[in-house]
Amino acid sequence: MQSREIANPQTGQLPKVKGPEMNDRDFLNDGLSTCKYLTDSLNVAVREASHQQLYDDMLQILTETHHSAREMYQLMFRNGWYKLEAEEQQKVQQAQQQFSGYSSQYPY
């Protein structure tokens, strides 16, 4: 069976036996998890901001947080510390067909 994993080889910078101390991968993983949590929360806050300046400021913070998350993800992926799994082509086509049908419901 063909592997559907999308990943780079690990860089070898990690210890063979993991101890309680945090290494580079742990710090990046913690930072990425924090950014994901923050962007989820900030999305709600930005949507519900009642004051224009508050909206603008929080939108700027949200954008910067998304950029930080992307940079951490890319660094982890390059180092082989973040893996993805390719989806089967048939499932992708089914989802595309399902959601393309929704476009007829849009008012514009």
GROMACS .gro file of C-alpha atoms in nm:
model
  108
    1MET     CA    1   0.000   0.000   0.000
    2GLN     CA    2   0.133   0.342  -0.093
    3SER     CA    3   0.198   0.584   0.192
    4ARG     CA    4  -0.030   0.887   0.189
    5GLU     CA    5   0.187   1.077   0.436
    6ILE     CA    6   0.314   1.416   0.327
    7ALA     CA    7   0.624   1.504   0.528
    8ASN     CA    8   0.986   1.602   0.512
    9PRO     CA    9   1.251   1.388   0.680
   10GLN     CA   10   1.327   1.492   1.037
   11THR     CA   11   1.634   1.707   1.068
   12GLY     CA   12   1.798   1.490   1.334
   13GLN     CA   13   1.819   1.778   1.579
   14LEU     CA   14   1.601   1.603   1.835
   15PRO     CA   15   1.733   1.375   2.109
   16LYS     CA   16   1.686   0.999   2.060
   17VAL     CA   17   1.524   0.968   2.403
   18LYS     CA   18   1.280   1.243   2.499
   19GLY     CA   19   1.324   1.377   2.850
   20PRO     CA   20   1.104   1.623   3.042
   21GLU     CA   21   1.285   1.930   2.904
   22MET     CA   22   1.141   2.113   2.605
   23ASN     CA   23   1.327   2.102   2.275
   24ASP     CA   24   1.287   2.315   1.962
   25ARG     CA   25   1.000   2.103   1.830
   26ASP     CA   26   0.818   2.131   2.165
   27PHE     CA   27   0.853   2.511   2.170
   28LEU     CA   28   0.731   2.544   1.811
   29ASN     CA   29   0.443   2.304   1.872
   30ASP     CA   30   0.339   2.501   2.180
   31GLY     CA   31   0.361   2.830   1.988
   32LEU     CA   32   0.158   2.692   1.697
   33SER     CA   33  -0.109   2.555   1.931
   34THR     CA   34  -0.129   2.893   2.105
   35CYS     CA   35  -0.165   3.076   1.773
   36LYS     CA   36  -0.443   2.839   1.665
   37TYR     CA   37  -0.629   2.904   1.989
   38LEU     CA   38  -0.578   3.281   1.961
   39THR     CA   39  -0.693   3.301   1.599
   40ASP     CA   40  -1.009   3.105   1.682
   41SER     CA   41  -1.088   3.344   1.966
   42LEU     CA   42  -0.988   3.658   1.777
   43ASN     CA   43  -1.209   3.562   1.482
   44VAL     CA   44  -1.511   3.581   1.712
   45ALA     CA   45  -1.393   3.903   1.876
   46VAL     CA   46  -1.332   4.075   1.542
   47ARG     CA   47  -1.672   3.970   1.407
   48GLU     CA   48  -1.848   4.106   1.715
   49ALA     CA   49  -1.650   4.427   1.770
   50SER     CA   50  -1.892   4.716   1.809
   51HIS     CA   51  -1.637   4.998   1.778
   52GLN     CA   52  -1.450   5.062   1.452
   53GLN     CA   53  -1.109   5.131   1.609
   54LEU     CA   54  -1.138   4.819   1.826
   55TYR     CA   55  -1.232   4.621   1.514
   56ASP     CA   56  -0.933   4.759   1.322
   57ASP     CA   57  -0.688   4.689   1.604
   58MET     CA   58  -0.812   4.335   1.665
   59LEU     CA   59  -0.815   4.261   1.291
   60GLN     CA   60  -0.450   4.368   1.274
   61ILE     CA   61  -0.364   4.141   1.569
   62LEU     CA   62  -0.559   3.855   1.407
   63THR     CA   63  -0.368   3.900   1.081
   64GLU     CA   64  -0.032   3.907   1.260
   65THR     CA   65  -0.127   3.598   1.459
   66HIS     CA   66  -0.222   3.411   1.141
   67HIS     CA   67   0.115   3.507   0.990
   68SER     CA   68   0.298   3.383   1.300
   69ALA     CA   69   0.109   3.053   1.290
   70ARG     CA   70   0.197   3.011   0.923
   71GLU     CA   71   0.566   3.076   0.986
   72MET     CA   72   0.574   2.823   1.271
   73TYR     CA   73   0.388   2.565   1.062
   74GLN     CA   74   0.632   2.611   0.772
   75LEU     CA   75   0.932   2.578   1.002
   76MET     CA   76   0.793   2.264   1.162
   77PHE     CA   77   0.706   2.114   0.823
   78ARG     CA   78   1.054   2.190   0.683
   79ASN     CA   79   1.212   2.016   0.982
   80GLY     CA   80   0.990   1.709   0.948
   81TRP     CA   81   0.804   1.785   1.271
   82TYR     CA   82   0.461   1.835   1.112
   83LYS     CA   83   0.307   1.567   0.892
   84LEU     CA   84   0.000   1.570   0.672
   85GLU     CA   85  -0.199   1.290   0.519
   86ALA     CA   86  -0.311   1.307   0.157
   87GLU     CA   87  -0.681   1.251   0.102
   88GLU     CA   88  -0.807   1.001  -0.150
   89GLN     CA   89  -0.888   1.161  -0.487
   90GLN     CA   90  -1.241   1.019  -0.484
   91LYS     CA   91  -1.320   1.192  -0.152
   92VAL     CA   92  -1.183   1.522  -0.281
   93GLN     CA   93  -1.401   1.497  -0.592
   94GLN     CA   94  -1.709   1.411  -0.384
   95ALA     CA   95  -1.655   1.714  -0.158
   96GLN     CA   96  -1.599   1.938  -0.461
   97GLN     CA   97  -1.923   1.819  -0.620
   98GLN     CA   98  -2.116   1.861  -0.296
   99PHE     CA   99  -2.001   2.216  -0.233
  100SER     CA  100  -2.016   2.331  -0.595
  101GLY     CA  101  -2.390   2.262  -0.579
  102TYR     CA  102  -2.421   2.515  -0.298
  103SER     CA  103  -2.305   2.799  -0.523
  104SER     CA  104  -2.647   2.813  -0.688
  105GLN     CA  105  -2.790   2.921  -0.351
  106TYR     CA  106  -2.576   3.236  -0.331
  107PRO     CA  107  -2.768   3.558  -0.392
  108TYR     CA  108  -2.498   3.701  -0.620
   0.00000   0.00000   0.00000
